[in-house]
Every structure is written in structure tokens, then in C-alpha cells.
Coordinates of C-alpha atoms in Angstrom, one line a residue:
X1 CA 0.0 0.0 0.0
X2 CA 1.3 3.5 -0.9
X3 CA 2.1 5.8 2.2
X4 CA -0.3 8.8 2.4
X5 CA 1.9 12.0 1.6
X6 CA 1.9 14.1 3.9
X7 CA 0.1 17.6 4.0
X8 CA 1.6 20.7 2.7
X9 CA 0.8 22.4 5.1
X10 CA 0.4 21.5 8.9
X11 CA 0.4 24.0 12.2
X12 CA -0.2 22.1 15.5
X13 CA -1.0 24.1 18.6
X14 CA 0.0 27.4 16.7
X15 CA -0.1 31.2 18.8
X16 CA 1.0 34.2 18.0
X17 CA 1.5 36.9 21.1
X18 CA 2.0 40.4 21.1
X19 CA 3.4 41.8 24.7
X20 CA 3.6 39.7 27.8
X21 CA 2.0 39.3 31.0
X22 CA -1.8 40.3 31.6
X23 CA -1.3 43.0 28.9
X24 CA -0.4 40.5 25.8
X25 CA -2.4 40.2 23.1
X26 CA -3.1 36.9 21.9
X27 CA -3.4 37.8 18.2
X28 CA -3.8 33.8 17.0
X29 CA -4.9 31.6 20.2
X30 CA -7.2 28.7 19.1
X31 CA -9.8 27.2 21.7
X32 CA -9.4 27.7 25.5
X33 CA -8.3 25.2 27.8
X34 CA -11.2 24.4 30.3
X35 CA -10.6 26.3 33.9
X36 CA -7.7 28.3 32.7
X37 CA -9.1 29.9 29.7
X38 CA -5.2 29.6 28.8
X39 CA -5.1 29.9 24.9
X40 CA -4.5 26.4 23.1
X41 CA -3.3 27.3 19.9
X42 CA -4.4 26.9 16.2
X43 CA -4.4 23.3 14.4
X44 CA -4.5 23.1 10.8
X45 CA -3.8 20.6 8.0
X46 CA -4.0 21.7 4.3
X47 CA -3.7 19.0 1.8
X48 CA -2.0 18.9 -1.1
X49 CA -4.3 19.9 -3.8
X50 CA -6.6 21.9 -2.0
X51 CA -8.1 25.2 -2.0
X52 CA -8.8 27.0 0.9
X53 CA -10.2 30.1 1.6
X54 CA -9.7 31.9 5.2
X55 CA -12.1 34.6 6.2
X56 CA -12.7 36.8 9.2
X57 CA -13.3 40.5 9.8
X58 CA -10.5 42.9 10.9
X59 CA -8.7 41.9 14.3
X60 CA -9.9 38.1 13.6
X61 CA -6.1 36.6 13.2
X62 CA -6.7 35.7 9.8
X63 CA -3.6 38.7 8.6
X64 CA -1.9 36.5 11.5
X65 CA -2.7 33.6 10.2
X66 CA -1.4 34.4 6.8
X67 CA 2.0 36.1 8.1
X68 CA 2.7 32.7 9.4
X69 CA 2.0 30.4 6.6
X70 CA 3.9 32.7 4.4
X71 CA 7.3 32.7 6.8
X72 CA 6.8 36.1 7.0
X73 CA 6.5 35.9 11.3
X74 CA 7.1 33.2 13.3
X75 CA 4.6 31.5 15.5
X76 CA 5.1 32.0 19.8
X77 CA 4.1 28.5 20.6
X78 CA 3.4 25.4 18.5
X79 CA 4.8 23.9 15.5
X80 CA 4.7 24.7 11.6
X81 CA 5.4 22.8 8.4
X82 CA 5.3 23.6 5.1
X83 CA 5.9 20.5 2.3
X84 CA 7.6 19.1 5.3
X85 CA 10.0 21.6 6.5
X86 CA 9.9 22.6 10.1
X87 CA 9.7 26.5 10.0
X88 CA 8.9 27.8 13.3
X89 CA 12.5 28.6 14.3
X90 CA 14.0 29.4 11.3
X91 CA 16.6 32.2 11.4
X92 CA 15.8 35.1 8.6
X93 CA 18.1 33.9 5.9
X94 CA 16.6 30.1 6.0
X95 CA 13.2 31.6 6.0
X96 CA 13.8 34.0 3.1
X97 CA 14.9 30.7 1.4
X98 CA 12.2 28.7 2.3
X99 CA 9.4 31.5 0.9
X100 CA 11.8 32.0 -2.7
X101 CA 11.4 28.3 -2.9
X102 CA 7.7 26.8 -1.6
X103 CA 5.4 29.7 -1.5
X104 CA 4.2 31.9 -4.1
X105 CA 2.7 35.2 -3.3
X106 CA 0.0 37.2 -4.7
X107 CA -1.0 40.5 -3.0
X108 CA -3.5 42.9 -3.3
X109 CA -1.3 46.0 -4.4
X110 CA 0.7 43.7 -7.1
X111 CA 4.2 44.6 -5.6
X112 CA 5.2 45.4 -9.0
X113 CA 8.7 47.2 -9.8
X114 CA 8.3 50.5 -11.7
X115 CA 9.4 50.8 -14.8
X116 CA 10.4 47.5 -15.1
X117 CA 8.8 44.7 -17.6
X118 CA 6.6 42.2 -17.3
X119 CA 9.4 39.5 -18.0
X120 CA 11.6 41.1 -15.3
X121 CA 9.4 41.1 -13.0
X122 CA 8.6 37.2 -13.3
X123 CA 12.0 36.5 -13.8
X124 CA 12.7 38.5 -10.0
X125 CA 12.2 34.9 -7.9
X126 CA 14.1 33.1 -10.1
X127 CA 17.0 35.5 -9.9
X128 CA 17.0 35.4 -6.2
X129 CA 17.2 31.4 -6.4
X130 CA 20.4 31.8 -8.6
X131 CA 18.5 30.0 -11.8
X132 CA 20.5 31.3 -15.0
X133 CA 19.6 34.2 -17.6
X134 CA 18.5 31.8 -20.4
X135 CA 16.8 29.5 -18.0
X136 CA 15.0 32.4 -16.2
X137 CA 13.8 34.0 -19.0
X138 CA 12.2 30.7 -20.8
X139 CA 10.3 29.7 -17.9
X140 CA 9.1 33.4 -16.9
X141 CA 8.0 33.5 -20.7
X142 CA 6.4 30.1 -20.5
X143 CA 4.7 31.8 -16.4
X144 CA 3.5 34.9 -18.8
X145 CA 1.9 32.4 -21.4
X146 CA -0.2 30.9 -18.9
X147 CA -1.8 33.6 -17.6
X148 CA -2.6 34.9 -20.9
X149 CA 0.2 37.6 -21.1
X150 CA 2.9 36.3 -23.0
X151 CA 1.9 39.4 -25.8
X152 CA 2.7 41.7 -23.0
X153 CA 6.0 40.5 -22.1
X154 CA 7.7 43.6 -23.1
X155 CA 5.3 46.0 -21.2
X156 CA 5.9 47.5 -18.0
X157 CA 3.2 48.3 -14.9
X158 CA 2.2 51.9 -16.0
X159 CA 1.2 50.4 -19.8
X160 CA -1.1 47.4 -18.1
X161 CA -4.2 47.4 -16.6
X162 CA -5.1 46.7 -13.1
X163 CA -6.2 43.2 -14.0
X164 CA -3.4 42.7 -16.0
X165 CA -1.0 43.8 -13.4
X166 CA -2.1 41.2 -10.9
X167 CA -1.7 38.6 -13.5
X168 CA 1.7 39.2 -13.8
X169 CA 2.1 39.0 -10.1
X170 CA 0.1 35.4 -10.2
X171 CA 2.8 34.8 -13.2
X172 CA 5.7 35.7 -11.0
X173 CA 4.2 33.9 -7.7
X174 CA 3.7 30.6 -10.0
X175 CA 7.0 31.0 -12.0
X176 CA 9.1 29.1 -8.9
X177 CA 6.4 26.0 -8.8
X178 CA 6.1 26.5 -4.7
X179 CA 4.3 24.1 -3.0
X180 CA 1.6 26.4 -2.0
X181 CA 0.1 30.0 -3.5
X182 CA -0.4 32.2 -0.4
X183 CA -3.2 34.9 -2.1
X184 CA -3.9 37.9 0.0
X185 CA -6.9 40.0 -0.7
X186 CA -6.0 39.3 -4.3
X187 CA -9.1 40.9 -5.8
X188 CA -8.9 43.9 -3.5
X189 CA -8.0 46.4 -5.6
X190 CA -10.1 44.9 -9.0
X191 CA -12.8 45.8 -11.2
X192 CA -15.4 43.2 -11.5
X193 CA -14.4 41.9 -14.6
X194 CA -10.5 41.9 -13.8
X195 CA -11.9 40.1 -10.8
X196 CA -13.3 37.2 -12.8
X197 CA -10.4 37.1 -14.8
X198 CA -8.2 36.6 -12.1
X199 CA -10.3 34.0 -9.8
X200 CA -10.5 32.3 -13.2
X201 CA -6.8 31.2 -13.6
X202 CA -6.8 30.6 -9.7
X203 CA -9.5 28.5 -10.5
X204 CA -7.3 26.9 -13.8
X205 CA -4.3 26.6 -11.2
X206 CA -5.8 24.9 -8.6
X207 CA -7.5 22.0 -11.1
X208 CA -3.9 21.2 -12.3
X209 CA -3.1 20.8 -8.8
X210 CA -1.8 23.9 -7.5
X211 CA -2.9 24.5 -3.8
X212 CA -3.9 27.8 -3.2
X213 CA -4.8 29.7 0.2
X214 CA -6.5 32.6 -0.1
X215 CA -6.9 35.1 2.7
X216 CA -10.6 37.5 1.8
X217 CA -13.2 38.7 3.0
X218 CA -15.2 38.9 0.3
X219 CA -18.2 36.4 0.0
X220 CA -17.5 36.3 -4.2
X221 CA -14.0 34.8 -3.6
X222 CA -14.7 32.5 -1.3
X223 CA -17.4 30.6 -3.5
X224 CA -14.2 29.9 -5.8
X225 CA -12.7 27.5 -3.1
X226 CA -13.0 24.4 -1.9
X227 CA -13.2 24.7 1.8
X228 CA -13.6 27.8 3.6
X229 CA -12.2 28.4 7.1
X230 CA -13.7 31.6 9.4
X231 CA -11.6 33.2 12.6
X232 CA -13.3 35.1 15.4
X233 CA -10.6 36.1 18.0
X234 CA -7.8 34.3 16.8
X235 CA -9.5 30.8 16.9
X236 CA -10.9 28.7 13.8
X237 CA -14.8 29.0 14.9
X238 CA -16.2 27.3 11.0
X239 CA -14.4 25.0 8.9
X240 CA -16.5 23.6 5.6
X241 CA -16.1 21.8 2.9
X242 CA -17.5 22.5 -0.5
X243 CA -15.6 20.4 -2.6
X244 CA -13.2 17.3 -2.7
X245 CA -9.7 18.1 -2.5
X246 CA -8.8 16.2 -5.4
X247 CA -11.8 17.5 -7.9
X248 CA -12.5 20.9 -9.5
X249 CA -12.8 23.8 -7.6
X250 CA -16.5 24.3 -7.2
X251 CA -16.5 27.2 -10.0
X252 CA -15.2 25.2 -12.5
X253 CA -17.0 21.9 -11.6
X254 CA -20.5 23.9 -12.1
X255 CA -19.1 24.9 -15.7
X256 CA -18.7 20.9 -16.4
X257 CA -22.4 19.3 -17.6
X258 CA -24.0 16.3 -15.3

């Protein structure tokens, strides 16, 4: 029998603490222990494959949340690994490695360099990871051509659209092949059409196996995954499942006749 592969992502008994003493501020806490009310941390297991939307309004822990899966904080208490590499305690340098190498970010202001191209800006990772000039630019070009922009190679930020703009971010998060896309607020600063657009090739990504995490609070892009987890107070307080990890994502399954 073939061993399960482990999950690409799995926090156990995760918090995240601002200050100390009676004045902290437990920013990610999880359930509370019975009598103490002491905080028990966050437990999570994303699967390969999945999609998996994380909601909550502002001061829920779900920006928290997100730092922490993307190795951009570290967690006080409990345990994190991403495709199987402890990151908790990580010095900078190892966990500036580990997010070139297994994550892939999309934000909601495109992090775009100025006056710089398309290409270049796809190529960026890949430059970081030491990958050579002709090697970079063949598989930034190949990034561009499947989100649709391979035309615009040559063009810089000021000469694209909005929606075009934060394809060429998901181009440049995909361009690495990370184990995970971390997407935050990725429609945030879209029209409704660029919107579409965009949740479309996350949708396209995600059916050829990508997994994706996006962090939203907007109802529209939730629908897109394929389970959907809501904070309150820095605990997970709704966890559902809309689809099976390893079909569609539920956008694309209702385009596919019974």
C-alpha cells in the first residue's frame, strides 16, 4: 500500500502573542483550555491539492494567520510545516529561502517594480534562487503564457491594466512551482471583470493541482474555493467543505455538464 503523503501544510497548537503578562495580546490563540481559559493554539492541515479560503473581519487573526504560513512571522508557541519543513525557528536567511522556494505570493497591491517589464518582473524569484539568464527567461516566458500575457512581455506596470497587473504577479508567484500559493486579498483592488479574470486562472491553477490559500473577506471569492475556514478572536470557529480536494474547484466543476 502506498504511504499517504503528507500535508503541505500542517500547524499544531499554533499562537502568535504580542506583549507579555496580563497585557499581551493573543493575536492567534485557538480554543481555550477548560478552567484556565489559557489559549490552546491553532491546528490546521491543508492538503495537497486543495483550496482553501480563510475569512474573518478585521482583528480576527486571519492577517496572522497568513504572516505565518507565508514565513513572513514566526509563531510564539506550537509547530509549523510547510511541504515538510519545520519553520517555526528558522533564522531570517533560512526563512527568506524557504518563501523564494515553496510559497508563491500574490497580494493585493501587485508589488510590481516601476518601470520595469513584465518578464523582469517574473524573472525576480528566479534570480533570487540563482537559476540562469536563459533558463529564467524561458520559464518566466512560459509563467506569462499561462496567464494569458505572454503578448505583453515587453510591457511595464504603468502600460497594463489593473487586472493585467495582478496577473503578472500570479505569473511571478507561479513562476518558482512552490508548493503552495499564499493569495492575499488578491481581488482587493479589482474591477469586476479583472476580478473574474483573475479567480478564473486561480481556479485553472488549482484544477492542475496547484494549492492555493486565499486570505478574503469577500463572499464572491470564497465561492471559488473548496473549503472555507472563518476566525473570530484568533481561533478557527467554522471549517467547511464545499468540494473534494482532489476534484475541481466548485467554479469550474459547475461549468462541467451532469
Amino acid at each position: 500500500m502506498a504511504a499517504t503523503k503528507p500535508p503541505v501544510i500542517r500547524i499544531s497548537r499554533v499562537t502568535k502573542s504580542y506583549g507579555q503578562g496580563d497585557s499581551a495580546v493573543h493575536a492567534l490563540r485557538g480554543p481555550s483550555a477548560p478552567g484556565t481559559g489559557e489559549p490552546l493554539g491553532v491546528s490546521l492541515d491543508i492538503e495537497e491539492g486543495d483550496y482553501v479560503a480563510v475569512m474573518g473581519s478585521s482583528g480576527s487573526g486571519k492577517s496572522t494567520l497568513m504572516n505565518i504560513l507565508g514565513c513572513l512571522d514566526v509563531p510564539t508557541s506550537g509547530r509549523y510545516l510547510l511541504d515538510g519543513t519545520d519553520v517555526g525557528h528558522l533564522d531570517e536567511s533560512r526563512l527568506s529561502l524557504v518563501r523564494n522556494r515553496k510559497i508563491g505570493f500574490i497580494f493585493q497591491s501587485f508589488n510590481l517594480v516601476p518601470r520595469t517589464t513584465a518578464l523582469a518582473q517574473v524573472e525576480l524569484p528566479l534570480a533570487y534562487a540563482g537559476v540562469r539568464a536563459a533558463e529564467r527567461r524561458r520559464r518566466a516566458l512560459a509563467a506569462l503564457e499561462l496567464v494569458g500575457l505572454a503578448d505583453r512581455a515587453g510591457h511595464k506596470p504603468n502600460e497594463l491594466s489593473g487586472g493585467q497587473q495582478q496577473r503578472v504577479a500570479v505569473a511571478r508567484a507561479l513562476v518558482t512551482a512552490p508548493a503552495m500559493l499564499l493569495a492575499d486579498e488578491p481581488t482587493g483592488n479589482l474591477d469586476s471583470r479583472s476580478t473574474a479574470e483573475v479567480l478564473a486562472i486561480i481556479d485553472r491553477l488549482n484544477a492542475s493541482g496547484r494549492t492555493v490559500v486565499v486570505i478574503t473577506h469577500e463572499d464572491e471569492v470564497a465561492l471559488h474555493a473548496k473549503r472555507v475556514l472563518r476566525l473570530v478572536d484568533g481561533a478557527i470557529v467554522d471549517d467547511v467543505r464545499r468540494a473534494p480536494v482532489d476534484g475541481p474547484p466548485p467554479a469550474l466543476a459547475a461549468e462541467v455538464p451532469a
